[in-house]
């Protein structure tokens, strides 16, 4: 299975969400078979998540009604597992937040808790994105704390790491990223189902500059090795995503790089057609 996540960042409106979902679903149902091995995750701004969740939930309920009609059953005849399968497991797209607080709750004006994200339908949360590390001064220690809170609330964190231009120029990228991984990902008192790490070189985010396949392969190899050596005891599965200027023209070759198990897509994910093409590449 591959994880293809859309990070809308601070973009999108209610109208945009309607259009995006309509366009995504139209193609999704035509390509149902190809999506069997893809976990598509949408991470919109938090203000839109609840709305998008209820739209997806309504589709699930319509589907449930159709199944009930076809099988001449009433809703009451469905077991909890059957309902969960249709409403949650078979969703065309899962939802994720773009950040959550390192605290469970309390006097933290403007912050959003992991539990709140869970309550509005999220299964994932992006943590440690370079834009948060830079603009909100998030250290590896804060990211580690957020990961613990996310896990405690049954959210799968998508943990971002990546070096800037200068570090790459000085050929210190491997050392830097491995250090970020060891410091940002907690090992004690945690259990990951999926351990999802997104390697996002900062110099590639939003710039249109994509590393060569050799550069991606080098990092993917080093990161996977570090993850396997240090975290295989606290997770069931490891997914390494690549992020940075991904589009439908480069997604296929990036996904073909050994150890790359998915993508984190920013700008190109705002266009549902483009995101779908990336999912199907
Ligand atoms: P980009 O962003 O695809 O627009 O480069 C990726 C990200 O920041 O997750």
PDB file of C-alpha atoms and ligand atoms in Angstrom:
ATOM      1  CA  UNK A   1       0.000   0.000   0.000  1.00  0.00           C
ATOM      2  CA  UNK A   2       1.111   3.570  -0.705  1.00  0.00           C
ATOM      3  CA  UNK A   3       0.097   6.670   1.249  1.00  0.00           C
ATOM      4  CA  UNK A   4      -0.564   9.731  -0.903  1.00  0.00           C
ATOM      5  CA  UNK A   5      -1.302  12.752   1.276  1.00  0.00           C
ATOM      6  CA  UNK A   6      -2.561  16.172   0.216  1.00  0.00           C
ATOM      7  CA  UNK A   7      -1.411  19.143   2.273  1.00  0.00           C
ATOM      8  CA  UNK A   8      -3.578  22.140   1.403  1.00  0.00           C
ATOM      9  CA  UNK A   9      -1.663  24.369   3.850  1.00  0.00           C
ATOM     10  CA  UNK A  10      -3.545  27.669   4.368  1.00  0.00           C
ATOM     11  CA  UNK A  11      -5.556  27.381   1.159  1.00  0.00           C
ATOM     12  CA  UNK A  12      -9.122  26.466   0.274  1.00  0.00           C
ATOM     13  CA  UNK A  13     -12.652  27.567   1.097  1.00  0.00           C
ATOM     14  CA  UNK A  14     -15.968  25.773   1.626  1.00  0.00           C
ATOM     15  CA  UNK A  15     -16.800  26.237  -2.067  1.00  0.00           C
ATOM     16  CA  UNK A  16     -13.368  24.939  -3.085  1.00  0.00           C
ATOM     17  CA  UNK A  17     -13.910  21.900  -0.859  1.00  0.00           C
ATOM     18  CA  UNK A  18     -17.206  21.102  -2.592  1.00  0.00           C
ATOM     19  CA  UNK A  19     -15.674  21.344  -6.048  1.00  0.00           C
ATOM     20  CA  UNK A  20     -12.591  19.353  -5.025  1.00  0.00           C
ATOM     21  CA  UNK A  21     -14.606  16.534  -3.470  1.00  0.00           C
ATOM     22  CA  UNK A  22     -17.005  16.347  -6.385  1.00  0.00           C
ATOM     23  CA  UNK A  23     -14.170  16.075  -8.848  1.00  0.00           C
ATOM     24  CA  UNK A  24     -12.180  13.599  -6.707  1.00  0.00           C
ATOM     25  CA  UNK A  25     -15.146  11.290  -6.101  1.00  0.00           C
ATOM     26  CA  UNK A  26     -16.212  11.203  -9.740  1.00  0.00           C
ATOM     27  CA  UNK A  27     -12.903   9.695 -10.792  1.00  0.00           C
ATOM     28  CA  UNK A  28     -12.371   7.695  -7.592  1.00  0.00           C
ATOM     29  CA  UNK A  29     -15.419   5.511  -8.198  1.00  0.00           C
ATOM     30  CA  UNK A  30     -14.344   4.912 -11.823  1.00  0.00           C
ATOM     31  CA  UNK A  31     -10.884   3.836 -10.649  1.00  0.00           C
ATOM     32  CA  UNK A  32     -11.993   1.911  -7.574  1.00  0.00           C
ATOM     33  CA  UNK A  33      -9.762  -1.063  -8.343  1.00  0.00           C
ATOM     34  CA  UNK A  34      -6.595   1.021  -8.645  1.00  0.00           C
ATOM     35  CA  UNK A  35      -7.352   2.696  -5.331  1.00  0.00           C
ATOM     36  CA  UNK A  36      -7.341  -0.633  -3.479  1.00  0.00           C
ATOM     37  CA  UNK A  37      -3.614  -0.170  -2.782  1.00  0.00           C
ATOM     38  CA  UNK A  38      -3.668   3.541  -2.096  1.00  0.00           C
ATOM     39  CA  UNK A  39      -4.419   5.326   1.130  1.00  0.00           C
ATOM     40  CA  UNK A  40      -5.365   8.831  -0.022  1.00  0.00           C
ATOM     41  CA  UNK A  41      -5.284  11.372   2.811  1.00  0.00           C
ATOM     42  CA  UNK A  42      -6.581  14.930   2.642  1.00  0.00           C
ATOM     43  CA  UNK A  43      -5.191  17.481   5.120  1.00  0.00           C
ATOM     44  CA  UNK A  44      -7.159  20.708   4.683  1.00  0.00           C
ATOM     45  CA  UNK A  45      -7.111  23.702   7.047  1.00  0.00           C
ATOM     46  CA  UNK A  46      -8.757  22.645  10.315  1.00  0.00           C
ATOM     47  CA  UNK A  47     -11.748  24.954   9.791  1.00  0.00           C
ATOM     48  CA  UNK A  48     -12.805  22.867   6.748  1.00  0.00           C
ATOM     49  CA  UNK A  49     -12.280  19.384   8.166  1.00  0.00           C
ATOM     50  CA  UNK A  50     -15.603  18.934   9.943  1.00  0.00           C
ATOM     51  CA  UNK A  51     -17.495  20.098   6.851  1.00  0.00           C
ATOM     52  CA  UNK A  52     -15.576  17.772   4.525  1.00  0.00           C
ATOM     53  CA  UNK A  53     -16.014  14.912   6.997  1.00  0.00           C
ATOM     54  CA  UNK A  54     -19.798  15.330   7.025  1.00  0.00           C
ATOM     55  CA  UNK A  55     -19.897  15.427   3.217  1.00  0.00           C
ATOM     56  CA  UNK A  56     -17.950  12.159   3.061  1.00  0.00           C
ATOM     57  CA  UNK A  57     -20.111  10.689   5.839  1.00  0.00           C
ATOM     58  CA  UNK A  58     -23.269  11.547   3.878  1.00  0.00           C
ATOM     59  CA  UNK A  59     -21.920   9.665   0.853  1.00  0.00           C
ATOM     60  CA  UNK A  60     -21.240   6.685   3.110  1.00  0.00           C
ATOM     61  CA  UNK A  61     -24.797   6.814   4.470  1.00  0.00           C
ATOM     62  CA  UNK A  62     -26.196   6.973   0.923  1.00  0.00           C
ATOM     63  CA  UNK A  63     -24.071   3.948   0.060  1.00  0.00           C
ATOM     64  CA  UNK A  64     -25.287   2.114   3.159  1.00  0.00           C
ATOM     65  CA  UNK A  65     -28.875   2.836   2.169  1.00  0.00           C
ATOM     66  CA  UNK A  66     -28.217   1.465  -1.303  1.00  0.00           C
ATOM     67  CA  UNK A  67     -26.721  -1.728   0.116  1.00  0.00           C
ATOM     68  CA  UNK A  68     -29.689  -2.067   2.488  1.00  0.00           C
ATOM     69  CA  UNK A  69     -32.142  -1.642  -0.385  1.00  0.00           C
ATOM     70  CA  UNK A  70     -30.333  -4.134  -2.619  1.00  0.00           C
ATOM     71  CA  UNK A  71     -30.219  -6.746   0.124  1.00  0.00           C
ATOM     72  CA  UNK A  72     -33.731  -5.919   1.408  1.00  0.00           C
ATOM     73  CA  UNK A  73     -32.430  -5.296   4.916  1.00  0.00           C
ATOM     74  CA  UNK A  74     -33.176  -2.548   7.380  1.00  0.00           C
ATOM     75  CA  UNK A  75     -30.418  -0.453   8.962  1.00  0.00           C
ATOM     76  CA  UNK A  76     -30.953  -2.271  12.282  1.00  0.00           C
ATOM     77  CA  UNK A  77     -29.887  -5.564  10.677  1.00  0.00           C
ATOM     78  CA  UNK A  78     -26.374  -4.264  10.018  1.00  0.00           C
ATOM     79  CA  UNK A  79     -23.718  -5.171  12.551  1.00  0.00           C
ATOM     80  CA  UNK A  80     -21.457  -2.479  13.955  1.00  0.00           C
ATOM     81  CA  UNK A  81     -18.565  -3.906  11.909  1.00  0.00           C
ATOM     82  CA  UNK A  82     -20.538  -3.752   8.664  1.00  0.00           C
ATOM     83  CA  UNK A  83     -21.499  -0.132   9.312  1.00  0.00           C
ATOM     84  CA  UNK A  84     -17.901   0.780  10.218  1.00  0.00           C
ATOM     85  CA  UNK A  85     -16.623  -0.900   7.047  1.00  0.00           C
ATOM     86  CA  UNK A  86     -18.928   1.141   4.823  1.00  0.00           C
ATOM     87  CA  UNK A  87     -18.738   4.462   6.667  1.00  0.00           C
ATOM     88  CA  UNK A  88     -15.082   4.518   7.700  1.00  0.00           C
ATOM     89  CA  UNK A  89     -12.926   1.865   6.034  1.00  0.00           C
ATOM     90  CA  UNK A  90     -14.351   2.347   2.550  1.00  0.00           C
ATOM     91  CA  UNK A  91     -14.114   6.141   2.531  1.00  0.00           C
ATOM     92  CA  UNK A  92     -12.655   7.431  -0.730  1.00  0.00           C
ATOM     93  CA  UNK A  93     -10.322   9.650   1.229  1.00  0.00           C
ATOM     94  CA  UNK A  94      -9.130   9.786   4.823  1.00  0.00           C
ATOM     95  CA  UNK A  95      -8.731  13.057   6.679  1.00  0.00           C
ATOM     96  CA  UNK A  96      -5.798  14.583   8.490  1.00  0.00           C
ATOM     97  CA  UNK A  97      -4.928  17.766  10.362  1.00  0.00           C
ATOM     98  CA  UNK A  98      -1.880  19.891   9.517  1.00  0.00           C
ATOM     99  CA  UNK A  99      -0.755  20.242  13.136  1.00  0.00           C
ATOM    100  CA  UNK A 100      -1.971  19.695  16.687  1.00  0.00           C
ATOM    101  CA  UNK A 101      -1.030  21.004  20.116  1.00  0.00           C
ATOM    102  CA  UNK A 102       1.612  19.283  22.228  1.00  0.00           C
ATOM    103  CA  UNK A 103      -0.842  19.564  25.138  1.00  0.00           C
ATOM    104  CA  UNK A 104      -4.010  17.555  25.711  1.00  0.00           C
ATOM    105  CA  UNK A 105      -6.180  20.569  26.604  1.00  0.00           C
ATOM    106  CA  UNK A 106      -6.240  23.810  28.561  1.00  0.00           C
ATOM    107  CA  UNK A 107      -5.342  27.473  28.289  1.00  0.00           C
ATOM    108  CA  UNK A 108      -3.610  27.444  24.888  1.00  0.00           C
ATOM    109  CA  UNK A 109      -5.316  30.164  22.889  1.00  0.00           C
ATOM    110  CA  UNK A 110      -5.526  29.433  19.190  1.00  0.00           C
ATOM    111  CA  UNK A 111      -4.297  25.844  19.437  1.00  0.00           C
ATOM    112  CA  UNK A 112      -6.166  22.737  18.354  1.00  0.00           C
ATOM    113  CA  UNK A 113      -5.860  19.486  20.270  1.00  0.00           C
ATOM    114  CA  UNK A 114      -5.318  16.010  18.878  1.00  0.00           C
ATOM    115  CA  UNK A 115      -8.605  14.944  20.463  1.00  0.00           C
ATOM    116  CA  UNK A 116     -10.443  17.736  18.624  1.00  0.00           C
ATOM    117  CA  UNK A 117      -9.006  16.546  15.315  1.00  0.00           C
ATOM    118  CA  UNK A 118     -10.063  12.999  16.126  1.00  0.00           C
ATOM    119  CA  UNK A 119     -13.586  14.157  16.971  1.00  0.00           C
ATOM    120  CA  UNK A 120     -14.050  15.832  13.598  1.00  0.00           C
ATOM    121  CA  UNK A 121     -13.051  12.753  11.631  1.00  0.00           C
ATOM    122  CA  UNK A 122      -9.256  12.851  11.339  1.00  0.00           C
ATOM    123  CA  UNK A 123      -7.166   9.700  11.232  1.00  0.00           C
ATOM    124  CA  UNK A 124      -3.864  11.430  10.487  1.00  0.00           C
ATOM    125  CA  UNK A 125      -2.006  14.589  11.497  1.00  0.00           C
ATOM    126  CA  UNK A 126       1.024  16.182   9.840  1.00  0.00           C
ATOM    127  CA  UNK A 127       3.617  17.039  12.502  1.00  0.00           C
ATOM    128  CA  UNK A 128       6.948  18.846  12.340  1.00  0.00           C
ATOM    129  CA  UNK A 129       6.393  20.326   8.879  1.00  0.00           C
ATOM    130  CA  UNK A 130       9.303  22.655   8.042  1.00  0.00           C
ATOM    131  CA  UNK A 131       6.898  25.600   7.797  1.00  0.00           C
ATOM    132  CA  UNK A 132       5.852  24.987  11.413  1.00  0.00           C
ATOM    133  CA  UNK A 133       9.409  24.373  12.535  1.00  0.00           C
ATOM    134  CA  UNK A 134      10.448  27.692  10.965  1.00  0.00           C
ATOM    135  CA  UNK A 135       7.414  29.965  11.437  1.00  0.00           C
ATOM    136  CA  UNK A 136       6.359  28.635  14.845  1.00  0.00           C
ATOM    137  CA  UNK A 137       9.793  27.744  16.197  1.00  0.00           C
ATOM    138  CA  UNK A 138       8.918  24.084  16.699  1.00  0.00           C
ATOM    139  CA  UNK A 139      11.925  22.160  17.978  1.00  0.00           C
ATOM    140  CA  UNK A 140      12.483  18.409  17.661  1.00  0.00           C
ATOM    141  CA  UNK A 141      11.466  18.135  21.335  1.00  0.00           C
ATOM    142  CA  UNK A 142       8.125  19.853  20.713  1.00  0.00           C
ATOM    143  CA  UNK A 143       7.509  17.632  17.682  1.00  0.00           C
ATOM    144  CA  UNK A 144       8.243  14.560  19.823  1.00  0.00           C
ATOM    145  CA  UNK A 145       5.718  15.749  22.405  1.00  0.00           C
ATOM    146  CA  UNK A 146       3.097  16.343  19.711  1.00  0.00           C
ATOM    147  CA  UNK A 147       3.670  12.864  18.310  1.00  0.00           C
ATOM    148  CA  UNK A 148       3.000  11.340  21.739  1.00  0.00           C
ATOM    149  CA  UNK A 149      -0.241  13.295  22.123  1.00  0.00           C
ATOM    150  CA  UNK A 150      -1.333  12.363  18.593  1.00  0.00           C
ATOM    151  CA  UNK A 151      -0.712   8.664  19.235  1.00  0.00           C
ATOM    152  CA  UNK A 152      -2.539   8.827  22.560  1.00  0.00           C
ATOM    153  CA  UNK A 153      -5.554  10.102  20.618  1.00  0.00           C
ATOM    154  CA  UNK A 154      -5.360   7.410  17.937  1.00  0.00           C
ATOM    155  CA  UNK A 155      -4.079   9.680  15.206  1.00  0.00           C
ATOM    156  CA  UNK A 156      -1.337   8.542  12.842  1.00  0.00           C
ATOM    157  CA  UNK A 157       1.313  11.261  12.679  1.00  0.00           C
ATOM    158  CA  UNK A 158       2.934  12.095   9.337  1.00  0.00           C
ATOM    159  CA  UNK A 159       6.320  13.193  10.687  1.00  0.00           C
ATOM    160  CA  UNK A 160       8.208  15.650   8.488  1.00  0.00           C
ATOM    161  CA  UNK A 161      11.968  16.023   8.278  1.00  0.00           C
ATOM    162  CA  UNK A 162      14.302  17.637   5.761  1.00  0.00           C
ATOM    163  CA  UNK A 163      17.348  19.828   5.330  1.00  0.00           C
ATOM    164  CA  UNK A 164      17.722  23.356   3.968  1.00  0.00           C
ATOM    165  CA  UNK A 165      19.819  24.495   1.017  1.00  0.00           C
ATOM    166  CA  UNK A 166      22.892  25.363   3.083  1.00  0.00           C
ATOM    167  CA  UNK A 167      22.987  22.022   4.871  1.00  0.00           C
ATOM    168  CA  UNK A 168      22.699  20.247   1.524  1.00  0.00           C
ATOM    169  CA  UNK A 169      25.429  22.450   0.034  1.00  0.00           C
ATOM    170  CA  UNK A 170      27.724  21.514   2.940  1.00  0.00           C
ATOM    171  CA  UNK A 171      26.910  17.839   2.370  1.00  0.00           C
ATOM    172  CA  UNK A 172      25.597  17.481   5.916  1.00  0.00           C
ATOM    173  CA  UNK A 173      22.075  16.462   4.839  1.00  0.00           C
ATOM    174  CA  UNK A 174      22.212  12.820   5.870  1.00  0.00           C
ATOM    175  CA  UNK A 175      23.599  13.600   9.299  1.00  0.00           C
ATOM    176  CA  UNK A 176      21.088  16.439   9.798  1.00  0.00           C
ATOM    177  CA  UNK A 177      18.008  14.438   8.809  1.00  0.00           C
ATOM    178  CA  UNK A 178      18.999  11.361  10.815  1.00  0.00           C
ATOM    179  CA  UNK A 179      19.516  13.571  13.834  1.00  0.00           C
ATOM    180  CA  UNK A 180      16.070  15.122  13.311  1.00  0.00           C
ATOM    181  CA  UNK A 181      14.580  11.631  13.133  1.00  0.00           C
ATOM    182  CA  UNK A 182      16.243  10.442  16.306  1.00  0.00           C
ATOM    183  CA  UNK A 183      15.267  13.571  18.228  1.00  0.00           C
ATOM    184  CA  UNK A 184      11.737  14.105  16.839  1.00  0.00           C
ATOM    185  CA  UNK A 185      10.409  10.565  17.044  1.00  0.00           C
ATOM    186  CA  UNK A 186       9.780   9.242  20.555  1.00  0.00           C
ATOM    187  CA  UNK A 187      10.654   5.628  21.348  1.00  0.00           C
ATOM    188  CA  UNK A 188       9.567   5.287  24.945  1.00  0.00           C
ATOM    189  CA  UNK A 189       5.987   4.557  25.988  1.00  0.00           C
ATOM    190  CA  UNK A 190       4.724   4.737  22.411  1.00  0.00           C
ATOM    191  CA  UNK A 191       3.247   2.323  19.906  1.00  0.00           C
ATOM    192  CA  UNK A 192       2.851   3.304  16.289  1.00  0.00           C
ATOM    193  CA  UNK A 193       0.575   1.305  14.017  1.00  0.00           C
ATOM    194  CA  UNK A 194       1.983   2.977  10.933  1.00  0.00           C
ATOM    195  CA  UNK A 195       5.189   4.959  11.425  1.00  0.00           C
ATOM    196  CA  UNK A 196       4.936   7.535   8.628  1.00  0.00           C
ATOM    197  CA  UNK A 197       7.924   9.781   7.945  1.00  0.00           C
ATOM    198  CA  UNK A 198       7.939  12.361   5.140  1.00  0.00           C
ATOM    199  CA  UNK A 199      11.332  13.405   3.804  1.00  0.00           C
ATOM    200  CA  UNK A 200      10.848  16.939   2.520  1.00  0.00           C
ATOM    201  CA  UNK A 201      13.991  18.850   1.548  1.00  0.00           C
ATOM    202  CA  UNK A 202      13.169  22.479   2.361  1.00  0.00           C
ATOM    203  CA  UNK A 203      14.842  23.690  -0.834  1.00  0.00           C
ATOM    204  CA  UNK A 204      12.335  21.678  -2.841  1.00  0.00           C
ATOM    205  CA  UNK A 205       9.127  22.754  -1.066  1.00  0.00           C
ATOM    206  CA  UNK A 206       7.092  25.064  -3.273  1.00  0.00           C
ATOM    207  CA  UNK A 207      10.102  25.840  -5.478  1.00  0.00           C
ATOM    208  CA  UNK A 208       9.612  23.512  -8.423  1.00  0.00           C
ATOM    209  CA  UNK A 209      13.134  22.197  -7.779  1.00  0.00           C
ATOM    210  CA  UNK A 210      13.023  18.440  -7.322  1.00  0.00           C
ATOM    211  CA  UNK A 211      16.023  16.415  -6.118  1.00  0.00           C
ATOM    212  CA  UNK A 212      17.442  13.910  -8.571  1.00  0.00           C
ATOM    213  CA  UNK A 213      16.245  10.329  -8.174  1.00  0.00           C
ATOM    214  CA  UNK A 214      19.731   9.465  -6.905  1.00  0.00           C
ATOM    215  CA  UNK A 215      19.444  12.126  -4.206  1.00  0.00           C
ATOM    216  CA  UNK A 216      16.028  10.835  -3.149  1.00  0.00           C
ATOM    217  CA  UNK A 217      17.304   7.270  -3.194  1.00  0.00           C
ATOM    218  CA  UNK A 218      20.302   8.137  -1.020  1.00  0.00           C
ATOM    219  CA  UNK A 219      18.100   9.739   1.644  1.00  0.00           C
ATOM    220  CA  UNK A 220      15.397   7.070   1.410  1.00  0.00           C
ATOM    221  CA  UNK A 221      18.006   4.378   2.011  1.00  0.00           C
ATOM    222  CA  UNK A 222      19.548   6.161   4.995  1.00  0.00           C
ATOM    223  CA  UNK A 223      16.201   7.089   6.553  1.00  0.00           C
ATOM    224  CA  UNK A 224      14.742   3.583   6.145  1.00  0.00           C
ATOM    225  CA  UNK A 225      17.831   2.076   7.706  1.00  0.00           C
ATOM    226  CA  UNK A 226      17.609   4.441  10.683  1.00  0.00           C
ATOM    227  CA  UNK A 227      13.887   3.810  11.097  1.00  0.00           C
ATOM    228  CA  UNK A 228      14.280   0.055  10.943  1.00  0.00           C
ATOM    229  CA  UNK A 229      17.198   0.047  13.354  1.00  0.00           C
ATOM    230  CA  UNK A 230      15.630   2.357  15.904  1.00  0.00           C
ATOM    231  CA  UNK A 231      11.875   2.055  15.692  1.00  0.00           C
ATOM    232  CA  UNK A 232      10.877  -1.365  14.332  1.00  0.00           C
ATOM    233  CA  UNK A 233      10.184  -2.449  17.917  1.00  0.00           C
ATOM    234  CA  UNK A 234       7.574   0.278  18.431  1.00  0.00           C
ATOM    235  CA  UNK A 235       5.719   0.131  15.110  1.00  0.00           C
ATOM    236  CA  UNK A 236       3.865  -2.370  12.932  1.00  0.00           C
ATOM    237  CA  UNK A 237       4.725  -0.826   9.582  1.00  0.00           C
ATOM    238  CA  UNK A 238       7.037   1.887   8.258  1.00  0.00           C
ATOM    239  CA  UNK A 239       6.093   4.264   5.434  1.00  0.00           C
ATOM    240  CA  UNK A 240       8.578   6.697   3.982  1.00  0.00           C
ATOM    241  CA  UNK A 241       7.003   9.484   1.939  1.00  0.00           C
ATOM    242  CA  UNK A 242       8.747  12.012  -0.275  1.00  0.00           C
ATOM    243  CA  UNK A 243       7.505  15.612  -0.390  1.00  0.00           C
ATOM    244  CA  UNK A 244       8.620  18.710  -2.284  1.00  0.00           C
ATOM    245  CA  UNK A 245       7.308  19.980  -5.640  1.00  0.00           C
ATOM    246  CA  UNK A 246       5.575  16.696  -6.461  1.00  0.00           C
ATOM    247  CA  UNK A 247       3.253  16.820  -9.472  1.00  0.00           C
ATOM    248  CA  UNK A 248       1.663  14.342 -11.862  1.00  0.00           C
ATOM    249  CA  UNK A 249       4.673  14.535 -14.182  1.00  0.00           C
ATOM    250  CA  UNK A 250       7.285  13.485 -11.624  1.00  0.00           C
ATOM    251  CA  UNK A 251       5.223  11.369  -9.189  1.00  0.00           C
ATOM    252  CA  UNK A 252       5.605   8.061 -11.006  1.00  0.00           C
ATOM    253  CA  UNK A 253       9.386   8.111 -11.091  1.00  0.00           C
ATOM    254  CA  UNK A 254       9.638   9.303  -7.495  1.00  0.00           C
ATOM    255  CA  UNK A 255       7.362   6.455  -6.397  1.00  0.00           C
ATOM    256  CA  UNK A 256       9.578   4.017  -8.281  1.00  0.00           C
ATOM    257  CA  UNK A 257      12.553   4.874  -6.044  1.00  0.00           C
ATOM    258  CA  UNK A 258      13.368   2.029  -3.699  1.00  0.00           C
ATOM    259  CA  UNK A 259      11.994   2.489  -0.144  1.00  0.00           C
ATOM    260  CA  UNK A 260       9.672   5.364  -1.137  1.00  0.00           C
ATOM    261  CA  UNK A 261       6.215   4.325   0.025  1.00  0.00           C
ATOM    262  CA  UNK A 262       4.182   7.411  -0.740  1.00  0.00           C
ATOM    263  CA  UNK A 263       4.079  11.149  -1.306  1.00  0.00           C
ATOM    264  CA  UNK A 264       3.194  14.315   0.562  1.00  0.00           C
ATOM    265  CA  UNK A 265       1.838  16.775  -1.964  1.00  0.00           C
ATOM    266  CA  UNK A 266       1.418  20.507  -1.338  1.00  0.00           C
ATOM    267  CA  UNK A 267       0.611  22.908  -4.177  1.00  0.00           C
ATOM    268  CA  UNK A 268      -0.371  20.253  -6.727  1.00  0.00           C
ATOM    269  CA  UNK A 269      -2.955  18.771  -4.337  1.00  0.00           C
ATOM    270  CA  UNK A 270      -5.157  21.863  -4.540  1.00  0.00           C
ATOM    271  CA  UNK A 271      -6.307  20.653  -7.951  1.00  0.00           C
ATOM    272  CA  UNK A 272      -8.336  17.463  -7.453  1.00  0.00           C
ATOM    273  CA  UNK A 273      -7.681  16.197 -11.000  1.00  0.00           C
ATOM    274  CA  UNK A 274      -3.957  16.661 -10.554  1.00  0.00           C
ATOM    275  CA  UNK A 275      -4.013  14.978  -7.134  1.00  0.00           C
ATOM    276  CA  UNK A 276      -5.928  12.045  -8.603  1.00  0.00           C
ATOM    277  CA  UNK A 277      -3.374  11.659 -11.372  1.00  0.00           C
ATOM    278  CA  UNK A 278      -0.639  11.616  -8.711  1.00  0.00           C
ATOM    279  CA  UNK A 279      -2.550   8.969  -6.731  1.00  0.00           C
ATOM    280  CA  UNK A 280      -2.902   6.823  -9.831  1.00  0.00           C
ATOM    281  CA  UNK A 281       0.685   7.232 -11.047  1.00  0.00           C
TER     282      UNK A 281
HETATM  283  P1  LIG B   1       4.863  21.409  -2.328  1.00  0.00           P
HETATM  284  O1  LIG B   1       4.742  21.274  -0.750  1.00  0.00           O
HETATM  285  O2  LIG B   1       4.348  20.144  -2.942  1.00  0.00           O
HETATM  286  O3  LIG B   1       4.008  22.602  -2.676  1.00  0.00           O
HETATM  287  O4  LIG B   1       6.294  21.619  -2.654  1.00  0.00           O
HETATM  288  C1  LIG B   1       5.003  20.060  -0.107  1.00  0.00           C
HETATM  289  C2  LIG B   1       4.822  20.206   1.379  1.00  0.00           C
HETATM  290  O5  LIG B   1       5.201  21.241   1.941  1.00  0.00           O
HETATM  291  O6  LIG B   1       4.290  19.300   2.047  1.00  0.00           O
END
